[in-house]
Tab-separated table of C-alpha atoms and ligand atoms in Angstrom:
chain	number	residue	atom	x	y	z
A	1	MET	CA	0.073	-0.006	-0.096
A	2	MET	CA	1.283	3.401	-1.086
A	3	ARG	CA	1.695	5.727	2.118
A	4	MET	CA	0.675	9.480	1.707
A	5	PRO	CA	4.183	11.456	2.547
A	6	LEU	CA	3.500	13.419	5.634
A	7	PRO	CA	5.136	16.707	5.862
A	8	ARG	CA	8.415	16.587	7.985
A	9	SER	CA	7.975	19.805	10.321
A	10	LEU	CA	5.765	19.824	13.268
A	11	LYS	CA	3.988	23.031	11.728
A	12	GLY	CA	3.214	21.258	8.182
A	13	ARG	CA	1.787	18.327	10.152
A	14	LEU	CA	-0.512	20.395	12.414
A	15	LEU	CA	-1.518	22.528	9.589
A	16	LEU	CA	-2.372	19.697	7.354
A	17	LEU	CA	-4.308	17.965	10.099
A	18	LEU	CA	-6.209	20.965	11.113
A	19	ILE	CA	-7.116	22.284	7.948
A	20	GLY	CA	-7.895	18.959	6.642
A	21	GLY	CA	-10.093	18.288	9.634
A	22	LEU	CA	-11.972	21.652	9.134
A	23	VAL	CA	-12.402	21.660	5.698
A	24	ALA	CA	-13.903	18.104	5.737
A	25	ALA	CA	-16.313	19.128	8.576
A	26	GLN	CA	-17.347	22.197	6.934
A	27	VAL	CA	-18.166	20.043	3.638
A	28	ALA	CA	-20.071	17.861	5.782
A	29	SER	CA	-21.931	20.275	7.707
A	30	SER	CA	-22.739	22.158	4.733
A	31	LEU	CA	-24.034	19.048	2.965
A	32	ILE	CA	-26.219	18.197	5.709
A	33	ALA	CA	-27.628	21.842	6.068
A	34	TYR	CA	-28.613	21.682	2.407
A	35	TYR	CA	-30.350	18.408	2.293
A	36	ASP	CA	-32.118	19.155	5.641
A	37	ARG	CA	-33.539	22.688	4.277
A	38	ARG	CA	-34.414	21.187	0.901
A	39	ALA	CA	-36.446	18.431	2.580
A	40	SER	CA	-38.237	20.693	4.706
A	41	ILE	CA	-39.018	22.984	2.048
A	42	GLU	CA	-40.206	20.341	-0.244
A	43	ARG	CA	-42.443	19.125	2.443
A	44	VAL	CA	-43.907	22.739	2.783
A	45	LEU	CA	-44.504	22.711	-1.129
A	46	ALA	CA	-46.075	19.129	-0.972
A	47	ARG	CA	-48.405	20.371	1.786
A	48	ARG	CA	-49.602	23.368	0.081
A	49	ASN	CA	-50.040	21.352	-3.361
A	50	ALA	CA	-52.040	18.794	-1.619
A	51	VAL	CA	-54.306	21.663	-0.069
A	52	ARG	CA	-54.980	22.946	-3.347
A	53	VAL	CA	-55.925	19.613	-4.937
A	54	ALA	CA	-58.132	19.017	-1.804
A	55	ASP	CA	-59.688	22.357	-2.439
A	56	LEU	CA	-60.376	21.455	-6.109
A	57	ILE	CA	-61.798	18.257	-5.303
A	58	ARG	CA	-64.090	19.657	-2.842
A	59	MET	CA	-64.939	22.167	-5.752
A	60	LEU	CA	-65.686	19.625	-8.048
A	61	ASP	CA	-67.728	17.755	-5.466
A	62	GLY	CA	-70.259	20.751	-5.383
A	63	MET	CA	-70.635	21.330	-9.163
A	64	GLY	CA	-73.037	19.213	-11.205
A	65	ALA	CA	-71.476	16.676	-13.683
A	66	ALA	CA	-72.372	18.865	-16.736
A	67	GLY	CA	-70.265	21.588	-15.470
A	68	ARG	CA	-67.410	19.693	-14.397
A	69	GLU	CA	-65.852	18.901	-17.815
A	70	PRO	CA	-65.578	22.631	-19.000
A	71	ALA	CA	-64.252	23.711	-15.587
A	72	VAL	CA	-61.544	21.009	-15.858
A	73	ALA	CA	-60.594	21.813	-19.293
A	74	ALA	CA	-60.494	25.513	-18.718
A	75	LEU	CA	-57.901	24.681	-15.955
A	76	ARG	CA	-54.386	24.542	-17.220
A	77	TYR	CA	-52.629	23.414	-14.180
A	78	PRO	CA	-52.875	21.089	-12.096
A	79	VAL	CA	-53.780	18.469	-14.744
A	80	ILE	CA	-57.111	16.758	-13.616
A	81	ARG	CA	-58.752	13.899	-15.493
A	82	LEU	CA	-62.257	12.619	-14.623
A	83	GLY	CA	-63.257	9.148	-15.273
A	84	PRO	CA	-61.845	5.651	-14.508
A	85	LEU	CA	-59.220	5.759	-17.337
A	86	ALA	CA	-55.662	5.641	-17.007
A	87	VAL	CA	-54.875	9.412	-17.556
A	88	PRO	CA	-52.406	10.769	-20.097
A	89	ARG	CA	-50.448	13.672	-19.090
A	90	ALA	CA	-50.476	16.941	-20.363
A	91	ASP	CA	-47.846	15.932	-22.918
A	92	GLY	CA	-49.533	12.709	-23.873
A	93	MET	CA	-47.206	10.567	-21.764
A	94	PRO	CA	-49.086	7.855	-19.830
A	95	GLU	CA	-48.853	8.905	-16.079
A	96	GLU	CA	-47.686	5.582	-15.141
A	97	THR	CA	-44.265	5.934	-17.021
A	98	ILE	CA	-43.034	8.775	-14.888
A	99	GLY	CA	-39.885	7.940	-13.260
A	100	ARG	CA	-39.158	5.857	-10.199
A	101	GLU	CA	-42.409	5.688	-7.983
A	102	THR	CA	-43.082	5.602	-4.377
A	103	VAL	CA	-45.811	5.766	-1.969
A	104	GLU	CA	-43.355	6.852	0.879
A	105	GLY	CA	-41.087	9.417	1.725
A	106	PRO	CA	-41.457	13.197	2.994
A	107	ILE	CA	-43.352	14.288	0.070
A	108	ALA	CA	-46.340	11.280	0.138
A	109	GLU	CA	-46.371	11.709	3.939
A	110	ALA	CA	-47.107	15.242	3.833
A	111	MET	CA	-49.587	15.044	1.175
A	112	THR	CA	-51.485	12.287	2.878
A	113	THR	CA	-51.584	14.227	6.257
A	114	ALA	CA	-52.858	17.215	4.325
A	115	PHE	CA	-55.578	15.133	2.717
A	116	ARG	CA	-56.726	13.484	5.717
A	117	GLU	CA	-57.259	16.876	7.540
A	118	ARG	CA	-58.573	18.792	4.372
A	119	LEU	CA	-60.971	16.540	2.522
A	120	ARG	CA	-64.500	16.644	3.739
A	121	PRO	CA	-65.968	14.401	3.610
A	122	PRO	CA	-63.181	12.222	4.179
A	123	ARG	CA	-62.272	9.400	1.606
A	124	ALA	CA	-59.436	7.409	0.242
A	125	ALA	CA	-56.710	9.147	-1.748
A	126	HIS	CA	-54.105	6.823	-3.394
A	127	ILE	CA	-50.725	9.145	-3.996
A	128	ARG	CA	-47.976	8.257	-6.032
A	129	VAL	CA	-44.746	10.014	-6.070
A	130	GLY	CA	-42.336	9.646	-9.156
A	131	GLN	CA	-39.053	11.353	-9.572
A	132	THR	CA	-38.718	13.173	-12.690
A	133	LYS	CA	-36.668	15.768	-14.566
A	134	LEU	CA	-39.057	18.637	-15.423
A	135	ARG	CA	-39.003	21.851	-17.429
A	136	TYR	CA	-41.384	24.513	-17.180
A	137	SER	CA	-43.315	26.029	-20.070
A	138	PRO	CA	-46.250	28.662	-19.631
A	139	GLU	CA	-48.291	26.392	-21.936
A	140	SER	CA	-48.041	22.967	-20.510
A	141	GLY	CA	-46.519	23.663	-17.070
A	142	PHE	CA	-43.849	21.361	-15.740
A	143	VAL	CA	-43.115	18.819	-18.554
A	144	PRO	CA	-40.455	15.885	-18.570
A	145	ALA	CA	-37.398	17.454	-20.299
A	146	PRO	CA	-35.846	15.686	-23.000
A	147	GLY	CA	-32.142	16.005	-22.021
A	148	ILE	CA	-30.295	17.699	-19.114
A	149	GLY	CA	-29.999	21.170	-20.152
A	150	SER	CA	-29.366	24.339	-18.193
A	151	THR	CA	-33.023	24.883	-17.764
A	152	ALA	CA	-34.213	21.496	-17.152
A	153	GLN	CA	-34.786	20.807	-13.140
A	154	PHE	CA	-35.408	17.840	-11.269
A	155	GLY	CA	-38.445	17.481	-9.385
A	156	TRP	CA	-41.317	15.242	-7.906
A	157	GLY	CA	-44.328	14.225	-10.384
A	158	VAL	CA	-47.310	13.532	-7.874
A	159	SER	CA	-50.254	11.903	-8.946
A	160	VAL	CA	-53.654	11.695	-6.582
A	161	ARG	CA	-56.215	9.313	-7.550
A	162	SER	CA	-59.477	9.531	-5.462
A	163	VAL	CA	-63.224	9.888	-6.014
A	164	LEU	CA	-65.722	12.729	-5.960
A	165	ALA	CA	-68.469	12.681	-3.612
A	166	ASP	CA	-70.911	10.966	-6.321
A	167	GLY	CA	-68.206	8.375	-6.955
A	168	THR	CA	-66.659	9.659	-9.987
A	169	PRO	CA	-63.110	8.468	-10.172
A	170	VAL	CA	-60.704	11.619	-10.515
A	171	VAL	CA	-56.925	11.886	-11.134
A	172	VAL	CA	-55.080	14.905	-10.034
A	173	TYR	CA	-51.606	15.343	-11.482
A	174	VAL	CA	-49.172	17.974	-9.688
A	175	GLU	CA	-45.551	18.733	-9.830
A	176	ILE	CA	-43.311	19.752	-7.256
A	177	PRO	CA	-39.906	21.115	-8.458
A	178	GLN	CA	-36.885	20.182	-6.403
A	179	ALA	CA	-36.205	23.165	-4.154
A	180	ILE	CA	-32.874	24.905	-5.395
A	181	LEU	CA	-31.759	26.619	-2.240
A	182	PHE	CA	-28.562	28.313	-3.463
A	183	SER	CA	-26.507	28.054	-6.614
A	184	VAL	CA	-23.241	26.190	-6.754
A	185	SER	CA	-21.239	29.281	-7.193
A	186	SER	CA	-22.492	30.869	-4.141
A	187	LEU	CA	-21.857	27.710	-2.215
A	188	LEU	CA	-18.195	27.676	-3.623
A	189	TRP	CA	-17.702	31.166	-2.868
A	190	GLN	CA	-18.925	30.820	0.852
A	191	PHE	CA	-16.784	27.669	0.990
A	192	PHE	CA	-13.530	29.474	-0.052
A	193	LEU	CA	-14.213	32.533	2.372
A	194	LEU	CA	-14.770	30.326	5.331
A	195	SER	CA	-11.809	28.113	4.343
A	196	ALA	CA	-9.314	31.263	3.852
A	197	VAL	CA	-10.635	32.572	7.314
A	198	THR	CA	-10.015	29.118	8.979
A	199	ILE	CA	-6.433	28.942	7.544
A	200	VAL	CA	-5.276	32.095	8.367
A	201	LEU	CA	-6.586	31.531	12.176
A	202	VAL	CA	-5.092	27.988	12.059
A	203	ALA	CA	-1.771	29.182	10.722
A	204	LEU	CA	-1.737	31.868	13.412
A	205	ALA	CA	-2.459	29.394	16.048
A	206	VAL	CA	-0.037	26.778	14.834
A	207	ASN	CA	2.658	29.399	14.409
A	208	SER	CA	2.135	30.527	18.003
A	209	VAL	CA	3.051	26.674	19.179
A	210	THR	CA	5.817	26.003	16.692
A	211	ARG	CA	7.590	29.152	16.989
A	212	PRO	CA	8.626	29.190	20.586
A	213	LEU	CA	9.510	25.425	20.056
A	214	SER	CA	11.948	26.014	17.081
A	215	GLU	CA	13.491	28.825	19.455
A	216	LEU	CA	13.946	26.365	22.007
A	217	ALA	CA	15.662	23.745	19.360
A	218	ASP	CA	17.903	26.425	18.095
A	219	ALA	CA	18.754	27.577	21.819
A	220	ALA	CA	19.653	23.892	22.609
A	221	GLU	CA	21.816	23.532	19.491
A	222	ARG	CA	23.635	27.001	20.464
A	223	LEU	CA	24.157	25.776	23.927
A	224	GLY	CA	26.900	23.753	22.920
A	225	ASN	CA	29.018	26.385	21.604
A	226	ASP	CA	28.091	29.389	23.687
A	227	LEU	CA	27.043	28.873	27.256
A	228	ASP	CA	26.652	32.620	27.446
A	229	ALA	CA	24.128	33.062	24.746
A	230	PRO	CA	21.272	35.496	25.760
A	231	PRO	CA	18.459	33.738	27.415
A	232	LEU	CA	15.425	32.572	25.604
A	233	ARG	CA	12.429	34.655	25.361
A	234	GLU	CA	9.814	33.254	27.544
A	235	HIS	CA	6.546	33.715	25.644
A	236	GLY	CA	3.653	31.731	24.276
A	237	ALA	CA	1.315	29.230	25.928
A	238	SER	CA	1.972	28.297	29.534
A	239	GLU	CA	3.555	25.005	28.703
A	240	LEU	CA	6.227	26.706	26.107
A	241	ARG	CA	6.637	29.147	28.661
A	242	ARG	CA	7.661	26.820	31.340
A	243	ALA	CA	9.986	24.736	28.907
A	244	ALA	CA	11.779	28.071	27.759
A	245	HIS	CA	12.100	28.938	31.789
A	246	ALA	CA	13.379	25.531	32.493
A	247	PHE	CA	16.003	25.765	29.658
A	248	ASN	CA	16.956	29.286	30.703
A	249	SER	CA	17.697	28.183	34.528
A	250	MET	CA	19.512	25.051	33.117
A	251	GLN	CA	21.768	27.255	31.168
A	252	ASP	CA	22.364	29.793	33.940
A	253	ARG	CA	23.170	26.724	36.223
A	254	LEU	CA	25.491	24.964	33.644
A	255	SER	CA	27.452	28.175	32.844
A	256	ARG	CA	27.915	29.019	36.756
A	257	TYR	CA	28.907	25.574	37.209
A	258	LEU	CA	31.456	25.672	34.493
A	259	LYS	CA	32.644	29.065	35.394
A	260	SER	CA	33.449	28.056	39.251
A	261	ARG	CA	35.380	25.014	37.857
A	262	VAL	CA	37.446	26.934	35.555
A	263	ASN	CA	38.019	29.388	38.233
A	264	ALA	CA	39.097	26.900	40.640
A	265	LEU	CA	41.315	25.003	38.137
A	266	SER	CA	43.015	28.044	37.265
A	267	ALA	CA	43.829	29.435	40.658
A	268	ILE	CA	45.187	26.032	41.611
A	269	SER	CA	47.449	25.926	38.521
A	270	HIS	CA	48.517	29.342	38.794
A	271	ASP	CA	49.381	28.870	42.626
A	272	LEU	CA	51.343	25.812	41.643
A	273	LYS	CA	53.871	28.014	39.611
A	274	THR	CA	55.525	29.668	42.660
A	275	PRO	CA	56.267	26.362	44.567
A	276	ILE	CA	57.626	24.789	41.575
A	277	THR	CA	60.016	27.770	40.867
A	278	ARG	CA	61.222	27.426	44.654
A	279	MET	CA	61.524	23.758	44.327
A	280	ARG	CA	63.569	24.117	41.089
A	281	LEU	CA	66.322	26.737	42.853
A	282	ARG	CA	66.536	24.220	45.732
A	283	ALA	CA	67.119	21.286	43.507
A	284	GLU	CA	69.911	23.148	41.772
A	285	LEU	CA	71.676	23.021	45.193
A	286	ILE	CA	71.951	19.327	45.264
A	287	GLU	CA	75.042	18.168	45.177
A	288	ASP	CA	74.734	14.658	43.485
A	289	PRO	CA	74.495	15.403	39.776
A	290	PRO	CA	72.380	12.295	38.530
A	291	LEU	CA	69.702	13.173	41.316
A	292	ARG	CA	69.781	16.690	40.277
A	293	GLU	CA	69.219	15.957	36.651
A	294	SER	CA	66.330	13.757	37.490
A	295	LEU	CA	64.746	16.257	39.795
A	296	LEU	CA	65.035	19.019	37.447
A	297	ARG	CA	63.647	16.912	34.526
A	298	ASP	CA	60.620	16.266	36.706
A	299	MET	CA	60.329	19.975	37.708
A	300	SER	CA	60.205	20.915	34.125
A	301	GLU	CA	57.649	18.493	33.298
A	302	LEU	CA	55.637	19.644	36.241
A	303	GLU	CA	56.068	23.251	34.826
A	304	LYS	CA	55.130	22.140	31.373
A	305	MET	CA	51.885	20.518	32.889
A	306	VAL	CA	50.746	23.616	34.848
A	307	ARG	CA	51.441	25.900	31.556
A	308	SER	CA	49.494	23.539	29.347
A	309	ALA	CA	46.849	23.215	32.022
A	310	LEU	CA	46.447	27.175	32.133
A	311	GLU	CA	46.350	27.433	28.428
A	312	PHE	CA	43.658	25.162	28.375
A	313	ILE	CA	41.806	27.070	30.835
A	314	ARG	CA	42.263	30.052	29.185
A	315	GLY	CA	41.079	28.656	25.835
A	316	LEU	CA	37.668	27.733	27.519
A	317	ASP	CA	37.609	31.183	28.954
A	318	SER	CA	38.677	33.076	25.915
A	319	THR	CA	37.706	36.732	25.708
A	320	GLU	CA	39.866	37.498	22.691
A	321	PRO	CA	37.866	39.592	20.019
A	322	PRO	CA	37.611	38.126	16.470
A	323	GLN	CA	39.575	39.955	13.809
A	324	PRO	CA	40.202	39.257	10.003
A	325	THR	CA	43.201	37.015	10.109
A	326	ASP	CA	45.292	36.240	7.121
A	327	ILE	CA	45.041	32.595	7.422
A	328	ASN	CA	48.053	31.697	4.958
A	329	ALA	CA	50.304	33.950	6.916
A	330	LEU	CA	49.255	32.165	10.093
A	331	ILE	CA	50.069	28.775	8.900
A	332	ASP	CA	53.432	29.685	7.354
A	333	SER	CA	54.482	31.107	10.736
A	334	VAL	CA	53.338	27.977	12.343
A	335	CYS	CA	55.016	25.569	10.139
A	336	GLU	CA	58.224	27.771	9.977
A	337	ASP	CA	58.735	27.221	13.702
A	338	TYR	CA	58.693	23.610	13.119
A	339	ARG	CA	60.826	23.474	10.070
A	340	GLU	CA	63.635	25.434	12.083
A	341	ALA	CA	63.297	22.678	14.701
A	342	GLY	CA	64.153	20.290	11.657
A	343	HIS	CA	60.898	19.186	10.837
A	344	GLU	CA	59.454	18.505	7.127
A	345	VAL	CA	56.246	20.603	6.682
A	346	ALA	CA	54.631	21.014	3.368
A	347	ILE	CA	51.721	23.269	2.582
A	348	GLU	CA	49.305	22.674	-0.435
A	349	GLY	CA	46.408	25.179	-1.215
A	350	ALA	CA	45.620	28.519	0.179
A	351	ALA	CA	42.724	30.717	1.957
A	352	THR	CA	41.219	32.936	-0.462
A	353	GLN	CA	40.164	35.696	1.871
A	354	PRO	CA	41.071	36.512	5.409
A	355	TYR	CA	39.097	34.783	8.300
A	356	PRO	CA	37.398	36.446	11.329
A	357	ALA	CA	39.281	34.469	13.799
A	358	GLN	CA	40.612	34.732	17.617
A	359	THR	CA	44.032	35.022	16.042
A	360	GLN	CA	46.149	33.796	18.773
A	361	ALA	CA	43.661	30.983	19.629
A	362	LEU	CA	43.526	29.614	16.196
A	363	LYS	CA	47.417	29.720	16.019
A	364	HIS	CA	47.454	27.700	19.416
A	365	CYS	CA	45.177	25.024	17.471
A	366	LEU	CA	47.281	24.956	14.558
A	367	SER	CA	50.270	24.461	16.045
A	368	ASN	CA	49.061	21.663	18.435
A	369	ILE	CA	47.788	19.653	15.209
A	370	VAL	CA	51.114	20.426	13.423
A	371	ASP	CA	53.228	19.489	16.722
A	372	ASN	CA	51.265	16.142	16.947
A	373	ALA	CA	52.102	15.327	13.155
A	374	CYS	CA	55.775	16.134	13.695
A	375	LYS	CA	56.042	14.305	17.193
A	376	TYR	CA	53.938	11.295	16.197
A	377	GLY	CA	54.057	10.811	12.313
A	378	GLY	CA	57.500	12.127	11.487
A	379	LYS	CA	56.431	14.828	8.758
A	380	ALA	CA	53.612	16.893	8.096
A	381	ARG	CA	51.551	17.818	4.919
A	382	ILE	CA	49.158	20.540	5.365
A	383	VAL	CA	46.090	21.165	2.798
A	384	VAL	CA	43.827	24.191	2.918
A	385	LYS	CA	40.686	24.273	1.092
A	386	ASP	CA	38.496	27.633	1.017
A	387	SER	CA	35.067	28.126	-0.240
A	388	ASP	CA	32.230	30.597	0.398
A	389	ARG	CA	30.734	28.283	2.852
A	390	GLU	CA	33.856	26.916	4.903
A	391	LEU	CA	37.522	27.028	5.417
A	392	VAL	CA	39.090	23.581	5.823
A	393	ILE	CA	42.435	23.037	7.052
A	394	LYS	CA	43.754	19.292	7.082
A	395	VAL	CA	47.127	18.245	8.783
A	396	ARG	CA	48.268	14.757	7.433
A	397	ASP	CA	51.099	12.934	8.767
A	398	PHE	CA	52.981	9.503	7.863
A	399	GLY	CA	52.957	7.751	11.220
A	400	HIS	CA	51.101	4.889	12.794
A	401	GLY	CA	47.717	6.731	13.303
A	402	VAL	CA	45.416	6.198	16.456
A	403	PRO	CA	43.511	2.961	16.895
A	404	GLU	CA	39.868	3.434	15.551
A	405	ALA	CA	38.262	3.066	19.384
A	406	GLU	CA	40.406	5.784	20.459
A	407	LEU	CA	39.796	8.505	17.899
A	408	GLU	CA	37.416	10.316	20.261
A	409	LYS	CA	38.999	9.415	23.548
A	410	VAL	CA	42.355	11.266	22.552
A	411	PHE	CA	40.395	14.548	22.517
A	412	GLN	CA	39.689	14.238	26.387
A	413	PRO	CA	42.032	16.404	28.503
A	414	PHE	CA	45.194	14.707	29.592
A	415	TYR	CA	44.251	11.425	27.606
A	416	ARG	CA	47.618	9.842	26.007
A	417	LEU	CA	47.958	6.608	24.212
A	418	GLU	CA	50.436	4.314	26.291
A	419	THR	CA	52.518	4.329	23.257
A	420	SER	CA	53.136	7.885	23.387
A	421	ARG	CA	53.903	7.480	27.054
A	422	SER	CA	56.476	4.918	26.671
A	423	ARG	CA	58.009	6.745	23.752
A	424	ASP	CA	58.613	9.576	26.152
A	425	THR	CA	57.426	12.438	23.854
A	426	GLY	CA	56.875	14.575	26.855
A	427	GLY	CA	53.419	15.577	26.074
A	428	THR	CA	50.578	16.329	28.740
A	429	GLY	CA	47.574	15.282	26.601
A	430	LEU	CA	45.968	18.632	26.272
A	431	GLY	CA	46.764	19.621	22.803
A	432	LEU	CA	43.787	18.089	20.846
A	433	ALA	CA	41.659	19.359	23.687
A	434	ILE	CA	42.534	22.637	23.177
A	435	ALA	CA	42.334	22.451	19.437
A	436	ARG	CA	38.792	21.057	19.588
A	437	ASN	CA	37.777	24.216	21.952
A	438	VAL	CA	39.356	26.505	19.656
A	439	ALA	CA	37.390	25.077	16.680
A	440	GLN	CA	34.212	25.313	18.523
A	441	LEU	CA	34.999	29.091	19.644
A	442	HIS	CA	34.861	29.553	16.006
A	443	HIS	CA	31.364	27.671	15.555
A	444	GLY	CA	33.434	25.055	13.587
A	445	GLN	CA	34.404	21.431	14.199
A	446	MET	CA	37.610	19.751	14.681
A	447	ARG	CA	38.122	15.881	14.197
A	448	ILE	CA	40.736	13.087	13.331
A	449	ARG	CA	40.727	10.261	11.065
A	450	ASN	CA	43.206	7.450	10.150
A	451	HIS	CA	44.218	8.334	6.484
A	452	PRO	CA	43.457	5.672	4.178
A	453	GLU	CA	47.176	5.619	2.791
A	454	GLY	CA	48.274	5.731	6.346
A	455	GLY	CA	49.201	8.166	9.126
A	456	LEU	CA	46.766	10.621	11.114
A	457	GLU	CA	44.712	13.172	9.476
A	458	ALA	CA	43.444	16.228	11.766
A	459	ILE	CA	40.573	17.912	9.942
A	460	LEU	CA	39.697	21.703	11.208
A	461	ALA	CA	36.551	22.885	9.463
A	462	LEU	CA	35.662	26.571	10.098
A	463	PRO	CA	32.065	28.119	8.949
A	464	ARG	CA	32.324	30.980	6.709
A	465	ALA	CA	28.639	31.936	6.443
B	501	LIG	N1	49.425	12.406	14.568
B	501	LIG	C1	49.466	11.733	15.810
B	501	LIG	N2	49.522	10.168	15.649
B	501	LIG	C2	49.492	9.224	16.331
B	501	LIG	N3	48.828	9.680	17.651
B	501	LIG	C3	48.543	10.694	18.058
B	501	LIG	C4	48.594	11.975	16.861
B	501	LIG	N4	48.176	12.975	17.598
B	501	LIG	C5	47.761	12.686	18.728
B	501	LIG	N5	48.032	11.461	19.279
B	501	LIG	C6	47.916	10.589	20.287
B	501	LIG	O1	46.819	11.358	21.099
B	501	LIG	C7	47.174	11.666	22.375
B	501	LIG	C8	46.722	13.240	22.559
B	501	LIG	O2	47.147	13.994	21.777
B	501	LIG	P1	47.418	15.414	22.479
B	501	LIG	O3	47.981	16.448	21.304
B	501	LIG	O4	45.947	15.840	23.121
B	501	LIG	O5	48.397	15.284	23.567
B	501	LIG	P2	49.898	15.291	23.647
B	501	LIG	O6	50.394	15.188	22.411
B	501	LIG	O7	50.130	13.970	24.386
B	501	LIG	O8	50.423	16.230	24.400
B	501	LIG	P3	50.403	17.795	24.123
B	501	LIG	O9	49.819	18.212	22.699
B	501	LIG	O10	49.606	18.517	25.262
B	501	LIG	O11	52.110	18.473	24.214
B	501	LIG	C9	48.713	11.408	22.133
B	501	LIG	O12	49.365	11.429	23.507
B	501	LIG	C10	48.988	10.400	21.307
B	501	LIG	O13	48.892	9.242	21.914
B	502	LIG	MG1	49.772	17.030	20.901
């Protein structure tokens, strides 16, 4: 079975459901009202015709047999025949051939009741109602139309058989046109007008629900990059206001929590610097050279860790204003540092225009990944791709890469692979964490993958739009 594709957005689904439902309800209620009014008007018409026929029969009752024939002949409508014969209609068709016949239904019922009340003395009246398609002409009244034309009208042909007071059989034929309540075009107009009003109102209502929701979704997306984003507007229905309020207080708590941790960490790291310096001075005084050397090595490792931790924390809390930065010059200067230290670093491609960056932070990020490439992969190859949408900088090396299961873990602060520790490359495990922080500060992404041809590739993607 083929399934109808539903709109993807909540707004589309609500609109479809509400408008579809309202239109269906409107069509159904118009149809019910239409048929109901038509039936009651037809009942009134039937009653009026029955009264008229009854009055005619009473009039014929009171006339002499000789006077009746000319009176009946002079009447153009309704058609009256006296005598026991099957009576031809005004157009010569035998009465029995008219349409589908019924002795029940609202018209027959209304006429029977009217006869019972009106005919004095009471007598049997046999009423037959046939559906027919009629056309009115002044000469012959309603006659069956030959084909469906614009002037043709559906209606009911009713024959009433009874007897006059003196026993003469009489047949009266009347026609009741089907009530036309309103034209199709006015019905359509009414429909479109109502639909237009409904659609506008429904769209407003749906919007008032979905707008705060999509604002909430946007804010949740923003939260990952910017904990200090302005709070959400708390508006709309009470449930939505509550959701926005809960979100705002969550963001507030998160940001305070993070700030207090950053502050505590930075205080500790900062305060460690002084005792380390003092210990280094004291270590210099140690007489035993091997002991002194190993203590001093430990000291400088400690110092390095404290420095990196401070840098990491500063990165989390960076307030450097973004400014248009010549990315090519920035990459060149990073590479130059490593070339001077004896590493092989190649650059391919270039940025086509300056990038609005927190320059110092971005330089730090790049040198961290170039540092890794040189330290763990021997040499680095940098590829720059620039477009209107994003600036992508890839740094590839030719080492052993990182096991697939560890690709995400190495971004955690202080996380180092066993192999690097044993090789004594002297890192603190903060380089990639800092690099990813900087990428996120620029609303970009930083990821690593094992290059299909070997070595690790770090990919920094920064949005331009
Ligand atoms: N290019 C690479 N090739 C192989 N392993 C890598 C590479 N880059 C990073 N790693 C692994 O990921 C770990 C974390 O890297 P990260 O840069 O965060 O810290 P680090 O290099 O150990 O220390 P730091 O950069 O702070 O001096 C490294 O210890 C290393 O095991
Ligand atoms: Mg590193």
